PDB file of C-alpha atoms in Angstrom:
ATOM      1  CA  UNK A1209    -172.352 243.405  44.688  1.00  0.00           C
ATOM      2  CA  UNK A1210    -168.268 243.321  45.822  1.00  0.00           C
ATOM      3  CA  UNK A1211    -166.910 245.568  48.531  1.00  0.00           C
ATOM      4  CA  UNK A1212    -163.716 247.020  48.227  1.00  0.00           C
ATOM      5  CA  UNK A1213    -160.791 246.473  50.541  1.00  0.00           C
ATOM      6  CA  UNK A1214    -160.216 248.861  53.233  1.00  0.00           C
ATOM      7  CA  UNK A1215    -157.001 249.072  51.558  1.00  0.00           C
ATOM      8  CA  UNK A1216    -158.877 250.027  48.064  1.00  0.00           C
ATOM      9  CA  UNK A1217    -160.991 252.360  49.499  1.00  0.00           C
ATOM     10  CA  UNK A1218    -158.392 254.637  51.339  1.00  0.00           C
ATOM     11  CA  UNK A1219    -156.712 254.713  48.264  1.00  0.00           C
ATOM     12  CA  UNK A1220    -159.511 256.261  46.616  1.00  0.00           C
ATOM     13  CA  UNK A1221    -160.556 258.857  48.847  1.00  0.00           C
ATOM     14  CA  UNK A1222    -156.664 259.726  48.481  1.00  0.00           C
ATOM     15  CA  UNK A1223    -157.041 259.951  44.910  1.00  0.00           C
ATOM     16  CA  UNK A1224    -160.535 262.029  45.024  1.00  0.00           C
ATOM     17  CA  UNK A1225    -159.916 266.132  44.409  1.00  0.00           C
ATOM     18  CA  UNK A1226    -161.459 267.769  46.607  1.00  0.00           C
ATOM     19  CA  UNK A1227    -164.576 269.431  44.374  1.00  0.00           C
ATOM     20  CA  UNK A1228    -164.994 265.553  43.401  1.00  0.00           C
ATOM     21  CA  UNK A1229    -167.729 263.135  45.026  1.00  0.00           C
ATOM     22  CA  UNK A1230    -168.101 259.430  44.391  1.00  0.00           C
ATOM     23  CA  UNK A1231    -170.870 258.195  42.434  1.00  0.00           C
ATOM     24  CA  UNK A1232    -170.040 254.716  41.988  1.00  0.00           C
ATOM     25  CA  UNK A1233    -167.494 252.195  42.809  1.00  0.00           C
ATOM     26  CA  UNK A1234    -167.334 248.471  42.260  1.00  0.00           C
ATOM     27  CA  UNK A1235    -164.142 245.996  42.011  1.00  0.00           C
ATOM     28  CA  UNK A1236    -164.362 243.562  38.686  1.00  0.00           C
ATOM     29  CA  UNK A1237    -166.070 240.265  38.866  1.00  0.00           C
ATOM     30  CA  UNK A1238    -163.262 237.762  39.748  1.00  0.00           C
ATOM     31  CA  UNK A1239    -165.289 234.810  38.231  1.00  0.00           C
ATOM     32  CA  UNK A1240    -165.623 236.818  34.948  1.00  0.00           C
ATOM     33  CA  UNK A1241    -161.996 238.091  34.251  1.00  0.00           C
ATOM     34  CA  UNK A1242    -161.053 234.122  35.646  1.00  0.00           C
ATOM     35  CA  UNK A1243    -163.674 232.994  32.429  1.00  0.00           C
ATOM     36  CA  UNK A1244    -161.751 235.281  29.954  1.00  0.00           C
ATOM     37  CA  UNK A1245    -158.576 233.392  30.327  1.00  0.00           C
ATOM     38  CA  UNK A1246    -159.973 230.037  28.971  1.00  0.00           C
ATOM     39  CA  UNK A1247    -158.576 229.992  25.823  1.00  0.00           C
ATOM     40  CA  UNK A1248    -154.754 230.673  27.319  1.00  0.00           C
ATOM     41  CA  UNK A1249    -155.868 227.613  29.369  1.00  0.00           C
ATOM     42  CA  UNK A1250    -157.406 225.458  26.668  1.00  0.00           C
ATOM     43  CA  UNK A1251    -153.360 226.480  24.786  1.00  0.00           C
ATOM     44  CA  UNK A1252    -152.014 225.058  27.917  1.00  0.00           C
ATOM     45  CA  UNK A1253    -153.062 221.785  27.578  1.00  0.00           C
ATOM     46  CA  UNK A1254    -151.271 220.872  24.686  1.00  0.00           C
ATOM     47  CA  UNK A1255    -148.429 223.244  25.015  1.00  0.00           C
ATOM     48  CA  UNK A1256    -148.049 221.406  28.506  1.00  0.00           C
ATOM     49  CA  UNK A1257    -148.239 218.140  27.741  1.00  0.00           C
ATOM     50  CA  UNK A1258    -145.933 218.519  24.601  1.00  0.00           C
ATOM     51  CA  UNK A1259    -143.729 219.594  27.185  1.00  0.00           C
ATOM     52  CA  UNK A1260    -143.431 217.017  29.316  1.00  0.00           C
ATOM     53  CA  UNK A1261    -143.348 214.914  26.513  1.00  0.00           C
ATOM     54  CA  UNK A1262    -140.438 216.238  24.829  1.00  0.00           C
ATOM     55  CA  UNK A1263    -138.488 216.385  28.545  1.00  0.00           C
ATOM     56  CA  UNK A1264    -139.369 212.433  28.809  1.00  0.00           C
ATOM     57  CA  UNK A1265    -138.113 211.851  25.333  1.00  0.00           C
ATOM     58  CA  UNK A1266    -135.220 213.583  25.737  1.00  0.00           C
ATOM     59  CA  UNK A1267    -133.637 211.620  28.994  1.00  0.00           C
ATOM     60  CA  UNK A1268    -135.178 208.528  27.233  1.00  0.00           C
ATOM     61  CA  UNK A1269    -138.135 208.229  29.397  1.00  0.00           C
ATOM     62  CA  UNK A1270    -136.190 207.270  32.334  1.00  0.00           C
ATOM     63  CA  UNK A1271    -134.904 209.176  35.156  1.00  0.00           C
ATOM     64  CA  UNK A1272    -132.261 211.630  34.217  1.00  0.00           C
ATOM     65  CA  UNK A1273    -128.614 210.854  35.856  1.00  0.00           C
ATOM     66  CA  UNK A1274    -127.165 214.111  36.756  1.00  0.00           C
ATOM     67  CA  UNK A1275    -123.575 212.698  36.978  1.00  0.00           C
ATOM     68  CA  UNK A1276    -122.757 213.510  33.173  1.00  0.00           C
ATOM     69  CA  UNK A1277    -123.162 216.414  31.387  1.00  0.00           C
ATOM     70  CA  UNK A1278    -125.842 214.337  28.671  1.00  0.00           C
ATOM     71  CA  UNK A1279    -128.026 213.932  31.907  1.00  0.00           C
ATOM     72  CA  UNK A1280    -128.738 217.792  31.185  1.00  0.00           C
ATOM     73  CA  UNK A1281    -130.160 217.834  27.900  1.00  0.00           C
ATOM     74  CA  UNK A1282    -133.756 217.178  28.894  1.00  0.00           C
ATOM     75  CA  UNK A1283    -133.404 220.039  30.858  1.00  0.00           C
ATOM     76  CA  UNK A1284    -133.888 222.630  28.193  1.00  0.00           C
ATOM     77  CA  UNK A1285    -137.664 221.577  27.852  1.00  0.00           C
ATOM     78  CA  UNK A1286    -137.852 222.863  31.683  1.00  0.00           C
ATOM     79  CA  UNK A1287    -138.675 226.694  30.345  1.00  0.00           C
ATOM     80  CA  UNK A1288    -141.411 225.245  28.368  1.00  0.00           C
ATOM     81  CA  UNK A1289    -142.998 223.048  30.839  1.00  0.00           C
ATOM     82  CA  UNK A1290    -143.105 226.220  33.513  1.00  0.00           C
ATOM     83  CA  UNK A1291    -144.333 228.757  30.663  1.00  0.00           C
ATOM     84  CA  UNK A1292    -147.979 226.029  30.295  1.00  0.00           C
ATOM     85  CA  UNK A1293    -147.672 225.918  34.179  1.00  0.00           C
ATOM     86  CA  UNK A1294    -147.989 229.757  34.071  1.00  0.00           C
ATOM     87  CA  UNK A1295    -150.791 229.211  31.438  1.00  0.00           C
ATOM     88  CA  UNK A1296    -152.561 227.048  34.098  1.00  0.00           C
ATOM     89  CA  UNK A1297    -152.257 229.694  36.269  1.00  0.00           C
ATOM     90  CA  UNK A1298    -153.581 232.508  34.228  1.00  0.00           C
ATOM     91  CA  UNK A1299    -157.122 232.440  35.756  1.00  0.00           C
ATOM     92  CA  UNK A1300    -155.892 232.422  39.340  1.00  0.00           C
ATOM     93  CA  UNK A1301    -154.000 235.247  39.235  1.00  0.00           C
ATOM     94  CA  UNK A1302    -156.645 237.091  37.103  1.00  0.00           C
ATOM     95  CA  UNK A1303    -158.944 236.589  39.628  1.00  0.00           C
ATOM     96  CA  UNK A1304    -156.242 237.807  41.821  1.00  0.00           C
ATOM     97  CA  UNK A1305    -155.532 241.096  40.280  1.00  0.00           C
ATOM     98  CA  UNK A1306    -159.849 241.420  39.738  1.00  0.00           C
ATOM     99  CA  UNK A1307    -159.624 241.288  43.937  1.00  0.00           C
ATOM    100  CA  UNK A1308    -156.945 243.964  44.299  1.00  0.00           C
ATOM    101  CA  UNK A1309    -158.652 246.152  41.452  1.00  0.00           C
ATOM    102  CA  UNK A1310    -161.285 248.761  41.228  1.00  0.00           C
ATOM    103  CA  UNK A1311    -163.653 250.814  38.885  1.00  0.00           C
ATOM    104  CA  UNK A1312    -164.871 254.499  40.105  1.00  0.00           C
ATOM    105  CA  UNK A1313    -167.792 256.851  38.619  1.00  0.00           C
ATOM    106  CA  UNK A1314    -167.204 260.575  40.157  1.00  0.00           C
ATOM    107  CA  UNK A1315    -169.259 263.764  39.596  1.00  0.00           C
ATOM    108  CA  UNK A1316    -165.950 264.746  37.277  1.00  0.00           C
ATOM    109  CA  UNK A1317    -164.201 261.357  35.688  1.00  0.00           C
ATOM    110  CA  UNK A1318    -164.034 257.600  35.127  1.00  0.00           C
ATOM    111  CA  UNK A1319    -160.979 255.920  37.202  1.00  0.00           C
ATOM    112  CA  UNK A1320    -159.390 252.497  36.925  1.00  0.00           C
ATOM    113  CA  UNK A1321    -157.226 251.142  40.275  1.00  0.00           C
ATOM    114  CA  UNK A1322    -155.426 248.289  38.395  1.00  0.00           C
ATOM    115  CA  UNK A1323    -153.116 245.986  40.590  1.00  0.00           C
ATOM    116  CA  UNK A1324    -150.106 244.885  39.311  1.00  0.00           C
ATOM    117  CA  UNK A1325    -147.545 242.926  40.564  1.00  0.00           C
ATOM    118  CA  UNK A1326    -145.265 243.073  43.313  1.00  0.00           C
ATOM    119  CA  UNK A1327    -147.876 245.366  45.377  1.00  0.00           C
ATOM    120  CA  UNK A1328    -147.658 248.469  42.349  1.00  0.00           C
ATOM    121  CA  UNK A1329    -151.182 249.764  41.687  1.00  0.00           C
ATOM    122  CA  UNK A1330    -151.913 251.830  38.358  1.00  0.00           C
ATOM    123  CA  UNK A1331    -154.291 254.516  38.194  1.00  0.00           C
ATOM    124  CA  UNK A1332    -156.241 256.163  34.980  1.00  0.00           C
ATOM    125  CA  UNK A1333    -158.246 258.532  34.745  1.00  0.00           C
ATOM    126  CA  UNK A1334    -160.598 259.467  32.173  1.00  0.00           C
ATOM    127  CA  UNK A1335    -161.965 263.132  31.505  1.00  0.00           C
ATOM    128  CA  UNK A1336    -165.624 263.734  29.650  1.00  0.00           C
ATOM    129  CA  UNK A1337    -163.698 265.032  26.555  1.00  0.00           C
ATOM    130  CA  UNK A1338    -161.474 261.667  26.577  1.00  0.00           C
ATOM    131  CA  UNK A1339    -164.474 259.395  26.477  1.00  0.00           C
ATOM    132  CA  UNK A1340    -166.046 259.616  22.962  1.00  0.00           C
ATOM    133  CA  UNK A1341    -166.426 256.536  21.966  1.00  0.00           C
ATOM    134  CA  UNK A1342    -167.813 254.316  24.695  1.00  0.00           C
ATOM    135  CA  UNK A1343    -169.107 250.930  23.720  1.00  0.00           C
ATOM    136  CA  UNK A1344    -171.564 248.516  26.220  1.00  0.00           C
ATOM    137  CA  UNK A1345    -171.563 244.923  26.198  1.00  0.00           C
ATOM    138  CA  UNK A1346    -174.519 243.708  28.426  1.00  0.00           C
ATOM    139  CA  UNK A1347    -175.161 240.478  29.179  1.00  0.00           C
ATOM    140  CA  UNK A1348    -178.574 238.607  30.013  1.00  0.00           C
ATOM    141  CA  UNK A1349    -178.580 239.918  33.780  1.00  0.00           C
ATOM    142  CA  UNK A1350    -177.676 243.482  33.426  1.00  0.00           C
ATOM    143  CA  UNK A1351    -173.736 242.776  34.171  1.00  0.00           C
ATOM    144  CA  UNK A1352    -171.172 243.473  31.338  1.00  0.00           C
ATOM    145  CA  UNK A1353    -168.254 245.809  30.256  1.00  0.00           C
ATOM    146  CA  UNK A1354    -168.163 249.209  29.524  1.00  0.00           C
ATOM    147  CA  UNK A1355    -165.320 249.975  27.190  1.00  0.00           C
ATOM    148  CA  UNK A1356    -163.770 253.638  27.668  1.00  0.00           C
ATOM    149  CA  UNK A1357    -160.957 253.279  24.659  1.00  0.00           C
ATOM    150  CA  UNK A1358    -159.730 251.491  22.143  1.00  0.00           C
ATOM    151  CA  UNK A1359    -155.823 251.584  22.151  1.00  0.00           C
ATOM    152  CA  UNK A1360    -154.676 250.515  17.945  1.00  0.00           C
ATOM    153  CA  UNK A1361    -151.178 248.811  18.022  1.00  0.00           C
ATOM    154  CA  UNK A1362    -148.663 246.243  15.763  1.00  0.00           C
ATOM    155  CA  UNK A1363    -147.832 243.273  17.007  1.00  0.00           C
ATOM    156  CA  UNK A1364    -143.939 241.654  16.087  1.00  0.00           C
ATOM    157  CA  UNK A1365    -145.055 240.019  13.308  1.00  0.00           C
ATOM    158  CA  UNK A1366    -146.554 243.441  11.788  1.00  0.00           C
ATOM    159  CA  UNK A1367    -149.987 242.298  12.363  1.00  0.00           C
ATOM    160  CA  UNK A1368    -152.763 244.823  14.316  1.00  0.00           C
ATOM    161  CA  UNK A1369    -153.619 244.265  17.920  1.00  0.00           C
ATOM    162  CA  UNK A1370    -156.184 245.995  19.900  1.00  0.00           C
ATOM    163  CA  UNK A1371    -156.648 246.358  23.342  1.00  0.00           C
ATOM    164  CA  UNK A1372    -159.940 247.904  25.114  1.00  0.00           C
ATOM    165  CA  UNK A1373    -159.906 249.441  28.229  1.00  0.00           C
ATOM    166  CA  UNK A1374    -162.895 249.996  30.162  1.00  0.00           C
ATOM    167  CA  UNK A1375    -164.680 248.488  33.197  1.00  0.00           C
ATOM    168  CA  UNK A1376    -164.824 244.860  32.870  1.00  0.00           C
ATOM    169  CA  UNK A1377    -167.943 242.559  35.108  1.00  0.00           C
ATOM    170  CA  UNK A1378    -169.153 245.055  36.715  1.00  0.00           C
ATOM    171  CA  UNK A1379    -172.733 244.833  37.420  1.00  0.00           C
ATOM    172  CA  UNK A1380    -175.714 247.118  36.239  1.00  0.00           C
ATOM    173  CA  UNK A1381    -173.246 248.299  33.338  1.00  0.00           C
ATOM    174  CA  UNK A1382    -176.318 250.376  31.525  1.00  0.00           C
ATOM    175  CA  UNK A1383    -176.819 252.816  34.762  1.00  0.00           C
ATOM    176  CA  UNK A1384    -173.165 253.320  34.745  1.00  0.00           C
ATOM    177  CA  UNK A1385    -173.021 253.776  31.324  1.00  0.00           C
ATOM    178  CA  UNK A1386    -175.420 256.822  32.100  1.00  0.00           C
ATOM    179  CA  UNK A1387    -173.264 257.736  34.814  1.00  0.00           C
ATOM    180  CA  UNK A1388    -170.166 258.090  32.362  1.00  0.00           C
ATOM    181  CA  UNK A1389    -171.915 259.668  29.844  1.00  0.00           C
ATOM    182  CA  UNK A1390    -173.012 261.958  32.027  1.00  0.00           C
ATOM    183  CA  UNK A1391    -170.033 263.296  33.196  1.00  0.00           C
ATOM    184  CA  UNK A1392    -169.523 266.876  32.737  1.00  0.00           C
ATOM    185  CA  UNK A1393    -173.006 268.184  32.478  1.00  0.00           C
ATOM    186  CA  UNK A1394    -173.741 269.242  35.427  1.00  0.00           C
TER     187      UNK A1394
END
């Protein structure tokens, strides 16, 4: 099981009314949110390497000289090339934000601590009446998700997107699953 940050935990306690007690608290796998970026990473290496491959193409596979302005053409694949780096990257910094995140069970709601960048840290609650359709995903040792909602949207091109939020790799997600549903009847 993870431990919270000192940080994390005076946070919550700062949070916490005071007719609520804690009944559960647990920060999101890093390995498992790291996993979930794969395919952005698998899309990197090709992205990447087409990159790099247009920016040699363009200077004519030789070093770029600087001294005339047609030196500078290659450098338009630059944005590209650092866009796959970022790819790369994904899992790092999702493991990151899993570090500086956390998941809370109270006698009264469901809370998410999300980390963001540049230090900001986003807080939602949930309320009994807000969490009617939960949805488990368990895996082989008892570790999964626990899905609170399921937010509908449109993508640019028109298309539907859905994003879930919940608790993601936690462990023991079925006896906080009873914790959540739960909440409110007592």
């Amino acid at each position: 099981m993870n431990t919270l940050s000192f940080k994390l935990q005076t946070l919550i306690q700062s949070e916490l009314r005071p007719t609520e007690r804690m009944q559960w608290s647990a920060s999101p796998s890093p390995g498992r949110l790291a996993r979930k970026c794969l395919p952005i990473v698998l899309f990197a290496i090709p992205w990447t390497a087409f990159s790099v491959f247009w920016i040699a193409g363009a200077s004519g596979f030789k070093m770029p000289d600087f001294s005339s302005g047609s030196g500078l053409f290659p450098l338009f694949g630059l944005p590209f090339l650092l866009i796959g780096i970022g790819m790369f990257a994904s899992p790092f910094l999702a493991a990151k934000k899993a570090r500086r995140s956390a998941y809370v069970v109270t006698n009264e709601r469901a809370i998410i601590f999300e980390s963001g960048f540049w230090g900001s840290i986003s807080i939602r609650s949930f309320l009994p009446h807000q969490l009617q359709e939960i949805r488990r995903v368990q895996r082989s040792d008892g570790s999964g998700d626990l899905i609170l909602e399921r937010q509908l949207g449109t993508n640019n091109d028109g298309g539907r997107t859905t994003t879930e939020i919940g608790f993601f790799g936690i462990p023991d997600v079925k006896s906080v699953e009873s914790m959540v549903m739960n909440l409110g009847k007592h």
